[in-house]
mmCIF file of C-alpha atoms in Angstrom:
data_model
loop_
_atom_site.group_PDB
_atom_site.id
_atom_site.type_symbol
_atom_site.label_atom_id
_atom_site.label_comp_id
_atom_site.label_asym_id
_atom_site.label_seq_id
_atom_site.Cartn_x
_atom_site.Cartn_y
_atom_site.Cartn_z
ATOM 1 C CA MET A 1230 -15.354 5.482 -5.271
ATOM 2 C CA TYR A 1231 -12.038 7.264 -4.819
ATOM 3 C CA PRO A 1232 -11.210 10.167 -2.466
ATOM 4 C CA CYS A 1233 -9.367 12.324 -5.021
ATOM 5 C CA TYR A 1234 -12.512 14.410 -5.496
ATOM 6 C CA PHE A 1235 -12.307 15.616 -1.890
ATOM 7 C CA CYS A 1236 -9.607 17.921 -0.565
ATOM 8 C CA PRO A 1237 -9.007 20.079 2.502
ATOM 9 C CA GLY A 1238 -11.403 22.990 2.308
ATOM 10 C CA GLY A 1239 -14.059 21.390 0.061
ATOM 11 C CA VAL A 1240 -14.155 19.441 -3.170
ATOM 12 C CA ARG A 1241 -11.994 19.578 -6.293
ATOM 13 C CA ARG A 1242 -14.741 20.829 -8.633
ATOM 14 C CA ASP A 1243 -18.306 22.050 -8.389
ATOM 15 C CA ILE A 1244 -21.158 19.721 -9.391
ATOM 16 C CA PRO A 1245 -22.469 20.637 -12.873
ATOM 17 C CA GLN A 1246 -26.224 20.632 -13.519
ATOM 18 C CA GLU A 1247 -25.716 17.917 -16.145
ATOM 19 C CA PHE A 1248 -24.457 15.576 -13.430
ATOM 20 C CA ILE A 1249 -27.502 16.283 -11.214
ATOM 21 C CA ASN A 1250 -29.901 15.558 -14.091
ATOM 22 C CA MET A 1251 -28.026 12.359 -14.919
ATOM 23 C CA ALA A 1252 -28.043 11.293 -11.247
ATOM 24 C CA PHE A 1253 -31.835 11.697 -10.961
ATOM 25 C CA GLU A 1254 -32.263 9.756 -14.212
ATOM 26 C CA ASN A 1255 -30.126 6.897 -12.918
ATOM 27 C CA LEU A 1256 -31.818 6.845 -9.539
ATOM 28 C CA GLY A 1257 -35.185 6.541 -11.266
ATOM 29 C CA TYR A 1258 -33.905 3.694 -13.411
ATOM 30 C CA LEU A 1259 -32.472 1.839 -10.410
ATOM 31 C CA GLU A 1260 -35.685 2.263 -8.464
ATOM 32 C CA LYS A 1261 -37.701 0.783 -11.326
ATOM 33 C CA GLN A 1262 -35.314 -2.170 -11.562
ATOM 34 C CA MET A 1263 -35.668 -3.183 -7.899
ATOM 35 C CA ASN A 1264 -38.668 -5.450 -8.578
ATOM 36 C CA PHE A 1265 -36.651 -7.215 -11.240
ATOM 37 C CA TYR A 1266 -33.661 -7.606 -8.876
ATOM 38 C CA ASP A 1267 -35.956 -9.028 -6.235
ATOM 39 C CA SER A 1268 -37.548 -11.594 -8.545
ATOM 40 C CA PHE A 1269 -34.227 -12.508 -10.184
ATOM 41 C CA PHE A 1270 -32.042 -12.647 -7.096
ATOM 42 C CA PHE A 1271 -33.284 -11.717 -3.613
ATOM 43 C CA ASN A 1272 -36.487 -13.755 -3.847
ATOM 44 C CA ASN A 1273 -34.790 -16.533 -5.819
ATOM 45 C CA GLU A 1274 -35.396 -19.953 -4.309
ATOM 46 C CA THR A 1275 -31.761 -21.054 -4.772
ATOM 47 C CA PHE A 1276 -30.362 -17.909 -3.168
ATOM 48 C CA ILE A 1277 -32.685 -18.309 -0.148
ATOM 49 C CA MET A 1278 -31.932 -22.016 0.204
ATOM 50 C CA ARG A 1279 -28.168 -21.538 0.058
ATOM 51 C CA THR A 1280 -27.946 -18.575 2.432
ATOM 52 C CA LYS A 1281 -30.561 -19.094 5.140
ATOM 53 C CA GLY A 1282 -29.034 -20.477 8.313
ATOM 54 C CA VAL A 1283 -25.493 -20.346 6.820
ATOM 55 C CA GLY A 1284 -22.724 -18.487 8.668
ATOM 56 C CA LYS A 1285 -24.880 -17.441 11.609
ATOM 57 C CA LEU A 1286 -23.554 -14.729 13.903
ATOM 58 C CA ASN A 1287 -25.370 -13.347 16.930
ATOM 59 C CA ALA A 1288 -25.146 -9.759 18.184
ATOM 60 C CA GLU A 1289 -22.744 -10.493 21.047
ATOM 61 C CA GLU A 1290 -20.354 -12.407 18.817
ATOM 62 C CA ALA A 1291 -20.507 -9.713 16.123
ATOM 63 C CA ILE A 1292 -19.552 -6.976 18.592
ATOM 64 C CA ASP A 1293 -16.754 -9.050 20.163
ATOM 65 C CA LEU A 1294 -15.271 -9.718 16.702
ATOM 66 C CA GLY A 1295 -15.332 -6.002 15.736
ATOM 67 C CA THR A 1296 -18.081 -6.356 13.139
ATOM 68 C CA THR A 1297 -19.545 -3.135 11.794
ATOM 69 C CA GLY A 1298 -21.911 -1.902 9.080
ATOM 70 C CA PRO A 1299 -24.447 -4.171 7.366
ATOM 71 C CA ASN A 1300 -22.849 -7.287 8.829
ATOM 72 C CA LEU A 1301 -23.476 -5.973 12.350
ATOM 73 C CA ARG A 1302 -26.956 -4.724 11.553
ATOM 74 C CA ALA A 1303 -27.827 -8.156 10.076
ATOM 75 C CA CYS A 1304 -27.457 -9.451 13.664
ATOM 76 C CA GLY A 1305 -30.114 -7.158 14.989
ATOM 77 C CA VAL A 1306 -27.835 -4.342 16.220
ATOM 78 C CA ASP A 1307 -29.428 -0.995 15.366
ATOM 79 C CA TYR A 1308 -26.250 1.046 14.941
ATOM 80 C CA ASP A 1309 -25.225 3.273 12.067
ATOM 81 C CA VAL A 1310 -22.559 6.017 12.443
ATOM 82 C CA ARG A 1311 -24.628 8.292 10.159
ATOM 83 C CA LYS A 1312 -27.469 8.162 12.725
ATOM 84 C CA ASP A 1313 -25.663 7.746 16.046
ATOM 85 C CA GLU A 1314 -22.751 10.157 15.386
ATOM 86 C CA PRO A 1315 -23.948 12.156 12.355
ATOM 87 C CA TYR A 1316 -21.409 14.019 10.244
ATOM 88 C CA GLU A 1317 -21.561 16.195 7.118
ATOM 89 C CA ALA A 1318 -25.257 16.501 6.110
ATOM 90 C CA TYR A 1319 -26.592 13.212 7.519
ATOM 91 C CA SER A 1320 -28.436 14.976 10.350
ATOM 92 C CA LYS A 1321 -30.499 16.802 7.709
ATOM 93 C CA VAL A 1322 -31.784 13.737 5.811
ATOM 94 C CA ASN A 1323 -34.397 11.154 6.729
ATOM 95 C CA PHE A 1324 -33.536 7.488 6.428
ATOM 96 C CA LYS A 1325 -34.034 4.346 8.443
ATOM 97 C CA VAL A 1326 -31.363 1.974 9.714
ATOM 98 C CA VAL A 1327 -31.967 -1.390 8.009
ATOM 99 C CA THR A 1328 -31.593 -4.354 10.369
ATOM 100 C CA ARG A 1329 -32.357 -8.071 10.404
ATOM 101 C CA GLU A 1330 -32.436 -10.523 13.329
ATOM 102 C CA GLU A 1331 -31.189 -13.774 11.739
ATOM 103 C CA GLY A 1332 -27.456 -12.950 11.597
ATOM 104 C CA ASP A 1333 -26.867 -15.378 8.679
ATOM 105 C CA ALA A 1334 -25.681 -14.973 5.084
ATOM 106 C CA TYR A 1335 -29.292 -14.358 3.972
ATOM 107 C CA ALA A 1336 -29.745 -11.546 6.507
ATOM 108 C CA ARG A 1337 -26.492 -9.898 5.408
ATOM 109 C CA GLY A 1338 -27.701 -9.953 1.787
ATOM 110 C CA MET A 1339 -31.152 -8.598 2.685
ATOM 111 C CA CYS A 1340 -29.645 -5.784 4.749
ATOM 112 C CA ARG A 1341 -27.773 -4.634 1.669
ATOM 113 C CA ARG A 1342 -30.955 -4.953 -0.383
ATOM 114 C CA GLY A 1343 -32.746 -2.642 2.055
ATOM 115 C CA GLU A 1344 -29.872 -0.186 2.035
ATOM 116 C CA ILE A 1345 -30.106 0.211 -1.753
ATOM 117 C CA ALA A 1346 -33.580 1.757 -1.297
ATOM 118 C CA GLU A 1347 -32.395 3.933 1.589
ATOM 119 C CA SER A 1348 -29.399 5.156 -0.395
ATOM 120 C CA ILE A 1349 -31.629 6.136 -3.321
ATOM 121 C CA SER A 1350 -33.756 8.213 -0.915
ATOM 122 C CA ILE A 1351 -30.662 9.803 0.744
ATOM 123 C CA VAL A 1352 -29.093 10.839 -2.583
ATOM 124 C CA ARG A 1353 -32.392 12.306 -3.806
ATOM 125 C CA GLN A 1354 -32.751 14.369 -0.623
ATOM 126 C CA LEU A 1355 -29.242 15.672 -0.855
ATOM 127 C CA LEU A 1356 -29.476 16.585 -4.553
ATOM 128 C CA ASN A 1357 -32.760 18.416 -3.889
ATOM 129 C CA ASN A 1358 -31.177 20.480 -1.115
ATOM 130 C CA LEU A 1359 -27.705 21.369 -2.406
ATOM 131 C CA PRO A 1360 -26.712 24.718 -0.877
ATOM 132 C CA ASP A 1361 -25.527 27.681 -2.893
ATOM 133 C CA GLY A 1362 -22.109 29.211 -2.365
ATOM 134 C CA PRO A 1363 -18.468 28.309 -2.964
ATOM 135 C CA PHE A 1364 -17.565 24.632 -3.289
ATOM 136 C CA ARG A 1365 -14.051 25.153 -1.920
ATOM 137 C CA THR A 1366 -12.450 27.400 0.663
ATOM 138 C CA GLU A 1367 -8.902 28.530 -0.022
ATOM 139 C CA ILE A 1368 -6.651 27.628 2.908
ATOM 140 C CA GLY A 1369 -3.308 28.626 1.487
ATOM 141 C CA PRO A 1370 -0.446 26.691 -0.098
ATOM 142 C CA VAL A 1371 0.690 24.958 3.109
ATOM 143 C CA TRP A 1372 -1.768 23.602 5.630
ATOM 144 C CA ALA A 1373 -0.830 22.023 8.952
ATOM 145 C CA ALA A 1374 -3.143 20.438 11.486
ATOM 146 C CA PRO A 1375 -2.723 21.667 15.070
ATOM 147 C CA GLU A 1376 -0.620 19.466 17.310
ATOM 148 C CA GLY A 1377 -2.629 16.672 18.840
ATOM 149 C CA GLU A 1378 -4.486 13.429 18.184
ATOM 150 C CA SER A 1379 -7.754 12.742 16.366
ATOM 151 C CA TYR A 1380 -9.824 9.620 15.658
ATOM 152 C CA PHE A 1381 -12.817 9.818 13.304
ATOM 153 C CA CYS A 1382 -15.142 7.152 11.871
ATOM 154 C CA LEU A 1383 -17.628 7.289 9.044
ATOM 155 C CA GLU A 1384 -20.126 4.797 7.659
ATOM 156 C CA ALA A 1385 -18.650 3.381 4.444
ATOM 157 C CA ALA A 1386 -20.352 0.839 2.205
ATOM 158 C CA ARG A 1387 -18.948 -2.184 4.035
ATOM 159 C CA GLY A 1388 -18.899 -0.771 7.586
ATOM 160 C CA GLU A 1389 -16.991 1.690 9.698
ATOM 161 C CA LEU A 1390 -14.020 3.400 8.018
ATOM 162 C CA CYS A 1391 -11.881 5.059 10.705
ATOM 163 C CA PHE A 1392 -8.935 7.408 10.588
ATOM 164 C CA HIS A 1393 -6.409 7.891 13.402
ATOM 165 C CA ILE A 1394 -4.211 10.947 12.877
ATOM 166 C CA VAL A 1395 -1.421 12.196 15.157
ATOM 167 C CA SER A 1396 -0.067 15.664 14.352
ATOM 168 C CA ASP A 1397 3.135 17.333 15.592
ATOM 169 C CA GLY A 1398 2.025 20.650 14.104
ATOM 170 C CA SER A 1399 3.859 20.226 10.825
ATOM 171 C CA PRO A 1400 2.244 19.875 7.349
ATOM 172 C CA VAL A 1401 3.004 16.123 7.392
ATOM 173 C CA PRO A 1402 1.214 13.803 9.822
ATOM 174 C CA TYR A 1403 3.422 12.278 12.521
ATOM 175 C CA ARG A 1404 1.288 9.138 12.272
ATOM 176 C CA ALA A 1405 -1.705 8.200 10.104
ATOM 177 C CA LYS A 1406 -3.584 4.933 10.417
ATOM 178 C CA VAL A 1407 -6.656 3.876 8.370
ATOM 179 C CA ARG A 1408 -8.842 1.155 9.854
ATOM 180 C CA GLY A 1409 -11.195 -0.308 7.253
ATOM 181 C CA PRO A 1410 -13.861 -2.976 7.920
ATOM 182 C CA SER A 1411 -12.650 -5.668 5.515
ATOM 183 C CA PHE A 1412 -9.553 -6.701 7.432
ATOM 184 C CA SER A 1413 -11.709 -7.736 10.376
ATOM 185 C CA TYR A 1414 -14.277 -9.516 8.230
ATOM 186 C CA SER A 1415 -11.757 -11.540 6.264
ATOM 187 C CA LEU A 1416 -9.160 -12.378 8.883
ATOM 188 C CA VAL A 1417 -11.277 -12.498 12.058
ATOM 189 C CA VAL A 1418 -14.996 -13.013 11.297
ATOM 190 C CA PHE A 1419 -14.591 -15.367 8.307
ATOM 191 C CA PRO A 1420 -12.302 -17.917 10.084
ATOM 192 C CA TYR A 1421 -14.663 -17.781 13.099
ATOM 193 C CA LEU A 1422 -17.717 -18.592 10.937
ATOM 194 C CA ALA A 1423 -15.794 -21.069 8.758
ATOM 195 C CA LYS A 1424 -14.901 -23.357 11.676
ATOM 196 C CA GLY A 1425 -17.186 -26.373 11.519
ATOM 197 C CA SER A 1426 -18.964 -25.223 8.371
ATOM 198 C CA ALA A 1427 -19.415 -27.355 5.264
ATOM 199 C CA THR A 1428 -16.858 -26.752 2.546
ATOM 200 C CA ALA A 1429 -19.633 -25.860 0.100
ATOM 201 C CA ASP A 1430 -20.757 -23.071 2.470
ATOM 202 C CA LEU A 1431 -17.352 -21.338 2.724
ATOM 203 C CA THR A 1432 -17.750 -19.253 -0.442
ATOM 204 C CA ILE A 1433 -21.312 -18.298 0.646
ATOM 205 C CA ILE A 1434 -20.020 -17.099 4.034
ATOM 206 C CA TYR A 1435 -17.011 -15.311 2.563
ATOM 207 C CA TRP A 1436 -18.921 -13.305 -0.043
ATOM 208 C CA SER A 1437 -21.830 -12.551 2.321
ATOM 209 C CA LEU A 1438 -19.321 -10.638 4.465
ATOM 210 C CA ASP A 1439 -18.489 -8.490 1.375
ATOM 211 C CA GLY A 1440 -14.815 -7.903 2.144
ATOM 212 C CA CYS A 1441 -12.748 -5.690 -0.189
ATOM 213 C CA PRO A 1442 -9.293 -7.089 -1.133
ATOM 214 C CA ALA A 1443 -7.747 -3.622 -1.411
ATOM 215 C CA ASP A 1444 -9.093 -2.718 2.011
ATOM 216 C CA MET A 1445 -7.531 -5.895 3.421
ATOM 217 C CA ASP A 1446 -4.146 -5.149 1.853
ATOM 218 C CA ARG A 1447 -4.041 -1.674 3.419
#
């Protein structure tokens, strides 16, 4: 969950074999549980009744409001940074972009349901194809980015996580800005969907957007 494992030049520690074995074991367990999760939650009559048709957003509205990730794909937009602008090892793994057409709270939930299965497959592929060699490249005690400007986005769990860095050539960034998805969901998309909605639907809409409070605060 936290970025302290990653550092310039690689990762902080190599992955031990015990971790790989444990990961495969947990992936197998999660896969076996999916039928239970479907019957208990995703196919539950109450869940379907309370989410279908609630908080509807079409593709054009979603794009105008800056929606990304599963919330955008739930509106029928087939866009995933990992596919359209692949980084790291994503160009070497096979997975499908999960989309829905309804654009409502139900579609947002079902997109995440589909992405659980895709994530299991992605992690399995990566663990089966870990390359040999050093896990970290030594870059010296002081590292400075060349002078200039860079903007990079990746596909995080809740949508696009983007970094805008301006360097003046020193070891400390002149400017650094992190743009997470939750700020847009909670302060732009949610008020837009909440307008005219029933009070009882507000919590359904809010949680279907899956905003992260820490991401909003940043």
